[in-house]
PDB file of C-alpha atoms in Angstrom:
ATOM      1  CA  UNK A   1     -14.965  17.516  42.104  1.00  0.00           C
ATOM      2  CA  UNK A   2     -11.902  16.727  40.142  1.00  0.00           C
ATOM      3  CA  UNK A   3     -10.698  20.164  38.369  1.00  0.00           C
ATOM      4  CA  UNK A   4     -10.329  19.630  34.434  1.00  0.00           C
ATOM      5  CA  UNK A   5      -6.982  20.462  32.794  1.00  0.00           C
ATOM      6  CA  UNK A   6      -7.228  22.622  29.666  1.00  0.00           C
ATOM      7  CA  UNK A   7      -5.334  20.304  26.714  1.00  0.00           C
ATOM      8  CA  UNK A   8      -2.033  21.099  25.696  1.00  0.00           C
ATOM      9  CA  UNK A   9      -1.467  23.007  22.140  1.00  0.00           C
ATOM     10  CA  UNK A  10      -0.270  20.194  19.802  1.00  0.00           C
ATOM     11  CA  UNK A  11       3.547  20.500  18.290  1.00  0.00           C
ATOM     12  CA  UNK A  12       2.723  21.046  14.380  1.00  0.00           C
ATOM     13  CA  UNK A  13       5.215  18.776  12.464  1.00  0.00           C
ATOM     14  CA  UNK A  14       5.096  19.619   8.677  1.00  0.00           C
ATOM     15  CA  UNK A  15       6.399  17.269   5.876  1.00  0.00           C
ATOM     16  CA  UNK A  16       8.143  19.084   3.184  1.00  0.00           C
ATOM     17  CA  UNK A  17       9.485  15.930   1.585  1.00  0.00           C
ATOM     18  CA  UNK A  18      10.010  15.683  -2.615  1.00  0.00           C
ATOM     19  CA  UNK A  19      11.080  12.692  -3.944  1.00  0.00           C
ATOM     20  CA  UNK A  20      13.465  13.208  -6.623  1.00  0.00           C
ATOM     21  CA  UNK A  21      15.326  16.549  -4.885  1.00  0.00           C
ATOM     22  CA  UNK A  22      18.566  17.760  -4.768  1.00  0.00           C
ATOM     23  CA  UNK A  23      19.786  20.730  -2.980  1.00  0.00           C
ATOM     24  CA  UNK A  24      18.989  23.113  -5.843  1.00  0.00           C
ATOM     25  CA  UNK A  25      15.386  21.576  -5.808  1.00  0.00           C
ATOM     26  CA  UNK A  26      15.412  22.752  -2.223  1.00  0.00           C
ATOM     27  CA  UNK A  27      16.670  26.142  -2.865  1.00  0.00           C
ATOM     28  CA  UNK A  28      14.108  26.633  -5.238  1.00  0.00           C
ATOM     29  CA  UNK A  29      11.373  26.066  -3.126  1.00  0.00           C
ATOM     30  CA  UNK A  30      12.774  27.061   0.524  1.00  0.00           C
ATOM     31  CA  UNK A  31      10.603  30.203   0.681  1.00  0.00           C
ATOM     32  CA  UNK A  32       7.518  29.016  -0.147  1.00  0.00           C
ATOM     33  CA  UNK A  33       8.017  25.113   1.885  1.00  0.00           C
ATOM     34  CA  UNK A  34      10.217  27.130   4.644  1.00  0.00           C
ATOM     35  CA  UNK A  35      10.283  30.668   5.161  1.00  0.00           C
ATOM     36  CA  UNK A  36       6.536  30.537   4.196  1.00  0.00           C
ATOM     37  CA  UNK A  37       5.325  28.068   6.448  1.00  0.00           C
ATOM     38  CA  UNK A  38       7.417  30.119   9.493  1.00  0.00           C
ATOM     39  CA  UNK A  39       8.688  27.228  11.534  1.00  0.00           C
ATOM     40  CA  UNK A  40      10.468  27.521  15.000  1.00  0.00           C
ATOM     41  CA  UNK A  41      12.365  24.327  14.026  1.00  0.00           C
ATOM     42  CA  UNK A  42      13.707  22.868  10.740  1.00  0.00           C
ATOM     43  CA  UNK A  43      15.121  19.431  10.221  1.00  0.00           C
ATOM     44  CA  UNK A  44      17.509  19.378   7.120  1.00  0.00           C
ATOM     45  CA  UNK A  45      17.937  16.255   5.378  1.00  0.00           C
ATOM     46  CA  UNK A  46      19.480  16.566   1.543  1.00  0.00           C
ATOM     47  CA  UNK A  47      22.457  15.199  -0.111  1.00  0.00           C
ATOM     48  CA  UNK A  48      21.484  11.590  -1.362  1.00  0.00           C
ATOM     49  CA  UNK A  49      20.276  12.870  -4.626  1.00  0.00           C
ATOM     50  CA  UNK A  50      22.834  15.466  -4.802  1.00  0.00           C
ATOM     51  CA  UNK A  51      25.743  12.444  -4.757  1.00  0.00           C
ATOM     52  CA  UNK A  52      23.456   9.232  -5.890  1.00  0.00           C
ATOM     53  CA  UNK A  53      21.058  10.136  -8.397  1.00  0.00           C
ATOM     54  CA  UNK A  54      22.207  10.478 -11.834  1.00  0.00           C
ATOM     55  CA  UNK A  55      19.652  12.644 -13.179  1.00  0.00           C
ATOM     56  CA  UNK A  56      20.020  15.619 -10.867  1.00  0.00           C
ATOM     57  CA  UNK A  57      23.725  14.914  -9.734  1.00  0.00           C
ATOM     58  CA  UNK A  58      25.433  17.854  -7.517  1.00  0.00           C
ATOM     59  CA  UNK A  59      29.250  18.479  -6.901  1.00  0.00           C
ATOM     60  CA  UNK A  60      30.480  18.410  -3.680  1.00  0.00           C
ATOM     61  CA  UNK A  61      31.755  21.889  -3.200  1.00  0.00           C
ATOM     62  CA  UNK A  62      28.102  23.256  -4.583  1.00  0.00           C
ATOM     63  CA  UNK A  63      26.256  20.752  -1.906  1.00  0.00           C
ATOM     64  CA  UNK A  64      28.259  22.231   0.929  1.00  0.00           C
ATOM     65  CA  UNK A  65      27.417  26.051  -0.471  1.00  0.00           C
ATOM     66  CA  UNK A  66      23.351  25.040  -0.981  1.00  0.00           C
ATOM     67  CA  UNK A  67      23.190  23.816   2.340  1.00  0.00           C
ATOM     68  CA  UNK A  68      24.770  26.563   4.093  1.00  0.00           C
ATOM     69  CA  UNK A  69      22.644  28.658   2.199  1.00  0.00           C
ATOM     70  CA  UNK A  70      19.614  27.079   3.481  1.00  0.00           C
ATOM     71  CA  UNK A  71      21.025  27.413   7.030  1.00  0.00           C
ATOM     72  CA  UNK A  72      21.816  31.014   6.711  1.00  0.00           C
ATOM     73  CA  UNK A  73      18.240  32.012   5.620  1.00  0.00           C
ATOM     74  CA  UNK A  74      16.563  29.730   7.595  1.00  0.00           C
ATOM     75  CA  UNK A  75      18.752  31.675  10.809  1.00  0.00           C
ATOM     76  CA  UNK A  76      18.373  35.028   9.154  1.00  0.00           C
ATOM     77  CA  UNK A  77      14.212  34.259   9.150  1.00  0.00           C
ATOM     78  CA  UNK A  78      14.365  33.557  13.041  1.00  0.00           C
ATOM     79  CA  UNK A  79      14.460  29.218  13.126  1.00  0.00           C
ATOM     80  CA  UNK A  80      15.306  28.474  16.619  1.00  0.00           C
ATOM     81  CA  UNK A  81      16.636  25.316  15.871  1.00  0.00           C
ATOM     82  CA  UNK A  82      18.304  23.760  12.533  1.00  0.00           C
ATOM     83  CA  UNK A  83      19.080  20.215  12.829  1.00  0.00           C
ATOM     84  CA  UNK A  84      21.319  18.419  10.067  1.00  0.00           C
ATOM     85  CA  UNK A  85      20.958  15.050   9.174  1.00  0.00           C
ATOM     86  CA  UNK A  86      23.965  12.397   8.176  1.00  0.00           C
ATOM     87  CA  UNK A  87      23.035  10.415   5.160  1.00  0.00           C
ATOM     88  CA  UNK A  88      22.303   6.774   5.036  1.00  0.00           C
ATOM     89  CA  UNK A  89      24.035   4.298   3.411  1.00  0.00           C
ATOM     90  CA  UNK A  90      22.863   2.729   0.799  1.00  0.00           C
ATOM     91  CA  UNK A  91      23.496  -0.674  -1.006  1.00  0.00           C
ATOM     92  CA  UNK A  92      25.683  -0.019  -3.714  1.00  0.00           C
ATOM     93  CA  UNK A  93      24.564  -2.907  -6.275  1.00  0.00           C
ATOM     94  CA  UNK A  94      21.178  -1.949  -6.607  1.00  0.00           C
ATOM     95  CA  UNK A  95      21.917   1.659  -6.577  1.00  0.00           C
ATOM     96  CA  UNK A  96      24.042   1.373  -9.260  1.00  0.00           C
ATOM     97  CA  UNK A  97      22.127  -0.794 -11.575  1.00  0.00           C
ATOM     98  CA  UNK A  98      19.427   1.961 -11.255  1.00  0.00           C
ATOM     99  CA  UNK A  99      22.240   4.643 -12.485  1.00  0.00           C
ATOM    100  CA  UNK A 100      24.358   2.790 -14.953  1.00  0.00           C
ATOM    101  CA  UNK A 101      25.800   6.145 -16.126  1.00  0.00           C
ATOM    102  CA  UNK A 102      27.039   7.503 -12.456  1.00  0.00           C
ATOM    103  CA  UNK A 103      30.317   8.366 -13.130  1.00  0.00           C
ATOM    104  CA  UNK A 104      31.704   7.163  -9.401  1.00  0.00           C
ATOM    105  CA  UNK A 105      29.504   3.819  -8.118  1.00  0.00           C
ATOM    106  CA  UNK A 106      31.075   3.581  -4.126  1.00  0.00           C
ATOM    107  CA  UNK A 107      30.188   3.647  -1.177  1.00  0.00           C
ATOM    108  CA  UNK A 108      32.844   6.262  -0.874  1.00  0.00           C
ATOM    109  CA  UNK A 109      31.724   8.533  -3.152  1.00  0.00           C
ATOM    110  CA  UNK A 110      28.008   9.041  -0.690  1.00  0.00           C
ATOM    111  CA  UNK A 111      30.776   9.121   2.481  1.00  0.00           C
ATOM    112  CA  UNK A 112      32.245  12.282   0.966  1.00  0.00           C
ATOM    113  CA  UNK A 113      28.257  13.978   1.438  1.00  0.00           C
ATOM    114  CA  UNK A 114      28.005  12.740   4.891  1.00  0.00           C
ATOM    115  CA  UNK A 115      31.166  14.011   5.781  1.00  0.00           C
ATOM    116  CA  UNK A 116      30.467  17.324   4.202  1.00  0.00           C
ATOM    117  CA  UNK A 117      27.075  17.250   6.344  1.00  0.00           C
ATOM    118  CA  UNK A 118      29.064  16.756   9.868  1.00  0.00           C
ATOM    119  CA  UNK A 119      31.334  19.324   9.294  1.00  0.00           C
ATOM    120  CA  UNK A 120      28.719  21.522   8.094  1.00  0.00           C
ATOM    121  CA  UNK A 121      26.724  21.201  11.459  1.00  0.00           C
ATOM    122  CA  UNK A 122      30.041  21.456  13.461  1.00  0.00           C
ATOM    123  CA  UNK A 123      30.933  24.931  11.244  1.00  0.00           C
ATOM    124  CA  UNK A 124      27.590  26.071  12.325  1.00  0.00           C
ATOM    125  CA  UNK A 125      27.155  24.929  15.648  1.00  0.00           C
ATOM    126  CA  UNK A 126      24.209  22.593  14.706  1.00  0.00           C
ATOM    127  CA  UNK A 127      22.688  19.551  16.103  1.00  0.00           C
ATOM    128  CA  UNK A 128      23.153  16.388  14.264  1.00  0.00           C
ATOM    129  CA  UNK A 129      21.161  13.604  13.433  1.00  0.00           C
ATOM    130  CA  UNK A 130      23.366  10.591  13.389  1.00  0.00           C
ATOM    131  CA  UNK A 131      20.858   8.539  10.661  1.00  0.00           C
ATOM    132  CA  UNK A 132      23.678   6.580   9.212  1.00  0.00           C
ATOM    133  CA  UNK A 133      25.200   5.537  12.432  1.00  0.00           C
ATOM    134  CA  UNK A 134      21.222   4.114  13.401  1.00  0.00           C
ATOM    135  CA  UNK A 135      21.514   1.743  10.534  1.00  0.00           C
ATOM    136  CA  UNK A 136      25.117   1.062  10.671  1.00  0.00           C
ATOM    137  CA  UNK A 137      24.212   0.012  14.887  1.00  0.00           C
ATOM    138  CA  UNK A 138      21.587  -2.455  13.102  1.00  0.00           C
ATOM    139  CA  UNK A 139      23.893  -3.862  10.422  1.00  0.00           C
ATOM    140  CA  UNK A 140      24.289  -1.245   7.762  1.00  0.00           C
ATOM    141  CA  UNK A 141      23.211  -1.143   3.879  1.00  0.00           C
ATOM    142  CA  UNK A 142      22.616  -5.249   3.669  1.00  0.00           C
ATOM    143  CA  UNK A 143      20.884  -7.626   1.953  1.00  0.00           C
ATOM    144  CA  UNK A 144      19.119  -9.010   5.234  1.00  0.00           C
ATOM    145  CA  UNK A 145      15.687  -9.101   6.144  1.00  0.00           C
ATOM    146  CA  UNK A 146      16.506  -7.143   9.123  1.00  0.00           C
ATOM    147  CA  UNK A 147      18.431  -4.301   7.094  1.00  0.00           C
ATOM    148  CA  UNK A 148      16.706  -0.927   7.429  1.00  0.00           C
ATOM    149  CA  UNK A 149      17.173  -0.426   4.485  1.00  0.00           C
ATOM    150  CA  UNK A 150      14.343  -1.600   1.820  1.00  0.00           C
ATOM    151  CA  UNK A 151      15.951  -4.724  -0.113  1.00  0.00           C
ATOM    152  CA  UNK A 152      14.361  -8.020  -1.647  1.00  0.00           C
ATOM    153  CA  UNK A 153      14.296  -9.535   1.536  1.00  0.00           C
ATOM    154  CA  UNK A 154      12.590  -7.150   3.822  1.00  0.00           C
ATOM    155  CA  UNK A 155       9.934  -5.876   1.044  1.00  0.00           C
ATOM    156  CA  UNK A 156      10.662  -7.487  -2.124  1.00  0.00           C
ATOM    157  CA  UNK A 157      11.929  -4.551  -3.751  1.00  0.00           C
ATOM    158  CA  UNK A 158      15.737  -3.955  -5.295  1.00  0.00           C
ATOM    159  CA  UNK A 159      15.428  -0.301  -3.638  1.00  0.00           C
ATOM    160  CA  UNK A 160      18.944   0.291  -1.399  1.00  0.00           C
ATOM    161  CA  UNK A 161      18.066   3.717  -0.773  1.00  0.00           C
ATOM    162  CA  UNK A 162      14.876   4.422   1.140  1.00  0.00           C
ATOM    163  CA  UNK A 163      14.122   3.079   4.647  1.00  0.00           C
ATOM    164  CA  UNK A 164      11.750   0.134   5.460  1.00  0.00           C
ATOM    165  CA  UNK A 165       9.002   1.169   7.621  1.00  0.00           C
ATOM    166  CA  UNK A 166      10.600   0.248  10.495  1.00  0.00           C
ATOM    167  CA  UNK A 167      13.758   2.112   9.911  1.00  0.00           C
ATOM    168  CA  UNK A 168      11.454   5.575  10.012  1.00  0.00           C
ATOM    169  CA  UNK A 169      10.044   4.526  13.301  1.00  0.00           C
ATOM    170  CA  UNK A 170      13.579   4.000  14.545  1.00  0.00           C
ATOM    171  CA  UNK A 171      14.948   7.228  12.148  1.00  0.00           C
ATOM    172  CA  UNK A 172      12.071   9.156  14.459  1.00  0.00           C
ATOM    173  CA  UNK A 173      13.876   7.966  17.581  1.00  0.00           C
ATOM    174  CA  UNK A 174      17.175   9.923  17.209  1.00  0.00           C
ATOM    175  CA  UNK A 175      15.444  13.435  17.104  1.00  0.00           C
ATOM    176  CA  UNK A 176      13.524  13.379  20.764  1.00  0.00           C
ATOM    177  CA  UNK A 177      17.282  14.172  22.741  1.00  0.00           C
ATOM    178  CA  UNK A 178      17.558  16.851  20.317  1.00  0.00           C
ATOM    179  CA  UNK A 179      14.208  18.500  20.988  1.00  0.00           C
ATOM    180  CA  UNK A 180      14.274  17.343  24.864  1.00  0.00           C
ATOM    181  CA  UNK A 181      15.440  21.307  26.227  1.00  0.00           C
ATOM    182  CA  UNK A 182      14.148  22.759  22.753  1.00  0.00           C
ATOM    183  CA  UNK A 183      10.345  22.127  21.423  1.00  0.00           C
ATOM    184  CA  UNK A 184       7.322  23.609  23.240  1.00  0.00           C
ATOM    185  CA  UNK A 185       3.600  22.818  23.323  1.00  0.00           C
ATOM    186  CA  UNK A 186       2.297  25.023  20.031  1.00  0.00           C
ATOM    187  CA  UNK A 187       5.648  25.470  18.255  1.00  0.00           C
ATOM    188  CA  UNK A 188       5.680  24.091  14.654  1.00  0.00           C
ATOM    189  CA  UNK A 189       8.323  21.723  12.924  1.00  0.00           C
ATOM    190  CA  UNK A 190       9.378  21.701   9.209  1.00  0.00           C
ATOM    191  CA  UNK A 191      10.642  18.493   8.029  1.00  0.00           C
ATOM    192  CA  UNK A 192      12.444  19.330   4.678  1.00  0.00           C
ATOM    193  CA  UNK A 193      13.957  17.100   2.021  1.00  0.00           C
ATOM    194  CA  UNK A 194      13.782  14.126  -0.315  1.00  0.00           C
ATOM    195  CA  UNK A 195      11.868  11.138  -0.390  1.00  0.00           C
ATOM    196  CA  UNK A 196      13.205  10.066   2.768  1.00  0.00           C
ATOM    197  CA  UNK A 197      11.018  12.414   4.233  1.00  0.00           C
ATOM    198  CA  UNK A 198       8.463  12.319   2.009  1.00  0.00           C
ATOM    199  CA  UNK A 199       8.193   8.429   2.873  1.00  0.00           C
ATOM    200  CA  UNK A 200       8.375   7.065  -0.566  1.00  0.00           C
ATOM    201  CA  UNK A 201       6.155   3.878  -0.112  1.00  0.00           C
ATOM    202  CA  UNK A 202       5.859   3.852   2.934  1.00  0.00           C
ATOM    203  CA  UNK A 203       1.830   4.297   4.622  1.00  0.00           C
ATOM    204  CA  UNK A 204       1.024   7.994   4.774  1.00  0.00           C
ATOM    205  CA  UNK A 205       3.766   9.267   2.392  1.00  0.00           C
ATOM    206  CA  UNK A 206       4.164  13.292   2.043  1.00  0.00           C
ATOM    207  CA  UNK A 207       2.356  13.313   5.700  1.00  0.00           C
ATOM    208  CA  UNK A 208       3.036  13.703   8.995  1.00  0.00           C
ATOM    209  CA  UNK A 209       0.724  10.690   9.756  1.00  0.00           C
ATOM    210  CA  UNK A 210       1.211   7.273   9.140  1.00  0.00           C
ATOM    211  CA  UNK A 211       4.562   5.387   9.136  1.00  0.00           C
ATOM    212  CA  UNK A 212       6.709   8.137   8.170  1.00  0.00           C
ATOM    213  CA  UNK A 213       9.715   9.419  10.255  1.00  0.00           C
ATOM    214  CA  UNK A 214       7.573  12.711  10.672  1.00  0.00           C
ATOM    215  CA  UNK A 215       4.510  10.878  11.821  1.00  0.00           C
ATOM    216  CA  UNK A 216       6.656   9.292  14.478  1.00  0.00           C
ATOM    217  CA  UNK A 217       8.633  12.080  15.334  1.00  0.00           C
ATOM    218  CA  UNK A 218       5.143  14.513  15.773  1.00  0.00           C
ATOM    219  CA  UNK A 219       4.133  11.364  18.745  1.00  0.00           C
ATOM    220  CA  UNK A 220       7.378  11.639  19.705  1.00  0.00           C
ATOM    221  CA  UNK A 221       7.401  15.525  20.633  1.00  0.00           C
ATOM    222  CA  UNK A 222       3.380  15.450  21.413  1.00  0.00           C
ATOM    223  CA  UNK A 223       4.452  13.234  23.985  1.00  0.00           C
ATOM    224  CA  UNK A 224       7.216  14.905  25.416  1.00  0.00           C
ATOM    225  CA  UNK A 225       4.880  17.808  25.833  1.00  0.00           C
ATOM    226  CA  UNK A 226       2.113  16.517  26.974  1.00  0.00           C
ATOM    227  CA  UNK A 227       0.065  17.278  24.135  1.00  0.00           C
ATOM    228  CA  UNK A 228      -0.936  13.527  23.263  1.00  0.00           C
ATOM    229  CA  UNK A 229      -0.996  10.608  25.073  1.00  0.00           C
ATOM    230  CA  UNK A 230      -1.038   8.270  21.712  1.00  0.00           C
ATOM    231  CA  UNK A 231       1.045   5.401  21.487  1.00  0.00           C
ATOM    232  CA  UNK A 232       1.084   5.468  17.740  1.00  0.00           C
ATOM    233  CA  UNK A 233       0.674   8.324  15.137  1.00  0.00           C
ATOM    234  CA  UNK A 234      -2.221   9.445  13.550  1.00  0.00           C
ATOM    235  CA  UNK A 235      -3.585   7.833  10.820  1.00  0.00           C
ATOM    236  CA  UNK A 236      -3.060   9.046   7.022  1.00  0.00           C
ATOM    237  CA  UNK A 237      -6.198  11.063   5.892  1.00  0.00           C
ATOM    238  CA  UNK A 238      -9.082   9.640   4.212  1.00  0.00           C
ATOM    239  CA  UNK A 239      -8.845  10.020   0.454  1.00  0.00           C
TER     240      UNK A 239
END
């Protein structure tokens, strides 16, 4: 008689995505979407509202203290693991007919963010999330069909910021190496940020089911565990 296996506990990955955020936004709400929610791993992924979005716009030098100050606290509350994320680029002309009133409309000025990100994970010893060399690899911020990023071609939309759906699958992939030695059947995952994590129109937005990057990435880790053996996340709830 063939002995049955008791089922592995199931990684938890949590979205904490808000469109709209900066790293202020984040601050404000780190204890309750963070500290609160008592991860063993956070994934860190702010800055393209901080440089791009002309309503909530933050300086350079105040982005670099806000995210360190989300790294301290999230070490001083006992996160195993804090992995930073290196923005995406983003296609400039319909970016900046969105924000007429940005005072600096390059590509440049979103490389300065990025930058800041690396070095912040190198101060700190962090793993990083190379997001922006994924779509660079698959022809950058174009105006393609096969961009990952969401443009008139690929989903009819003058967007230039967020991913298409298949970028998130992909944006999913880069984490697993991270987590390899790391994650453990049970442990929980806090996916914090914008609307790139939130999925901003993307099936099962503000979920960890669906097509967002954290519905891929929780198959991703279930698998690598042994918790699931899925070939696709779940899908989003019933309304």
């Amino acid at each position: 008689m063939a002995q049955e296996t008791t089922p592995r506990p199931e990684v938890l990955v949590v979205n904490k995505g808000v469109g709209g955020n900066s790293t202020r936004d984040g601050l404000a709400r780190f204890e309750r979407d963070v500290i609160e929610t008592r991860p063993d791993h956070l994934i860190l992924y702010f800055g393209m509202n901080d440089a791009g979005n002309s309503k909530k716009l933050v300086p350079l030098d105040e982005y670099v203290r806000n995210m360190q100050t989300m790294i301290d606290r999230a070490r001083a509350a006992g996160v195993k693991t804090i992995v930073l994320v290196t923005l995406n680029p983003v296609i400039i002309d319909y970016w900046a007919s969105r924000h007429p009133t940005h005072p600096n409309k390059t590509q440049a000025h979103f490389d300065a963010y990025d930058a800041a990100v690396r070095a912040l994970a190198e101060k700190n010893g962090l793993p990083l999330a190379d997001l922006r060399a994924l779509v660079n690899e698959r022809g950058g911020a174009a105006m393609d069909a096969g961009c990952l990023i969401r443009n008139e071609a690929n989903s009819r939309a003058k967007d230039g910021v967020h991913l298409t759906a298949e970028g998130y699958r992909l944006m999913a992939g880069i984490f697993p190496p991270i987590f390899k030695d790391r994650i453990k059947p049970g442990q929980t995952v806090v996916c914090f940020g914008d609307s790139i994590t939130y999925g901003s129109g993307i099936k099962g937005a503000g979920t960890a089911c669906g097509a967002t990057y954290p519905a891929w990435l929780w198959l991703h880790l279930n698998r690598m565990v042994g918790a699931t053996d899925r070939e696709a996340p779940l899908p989003p709830p019933t309304p």
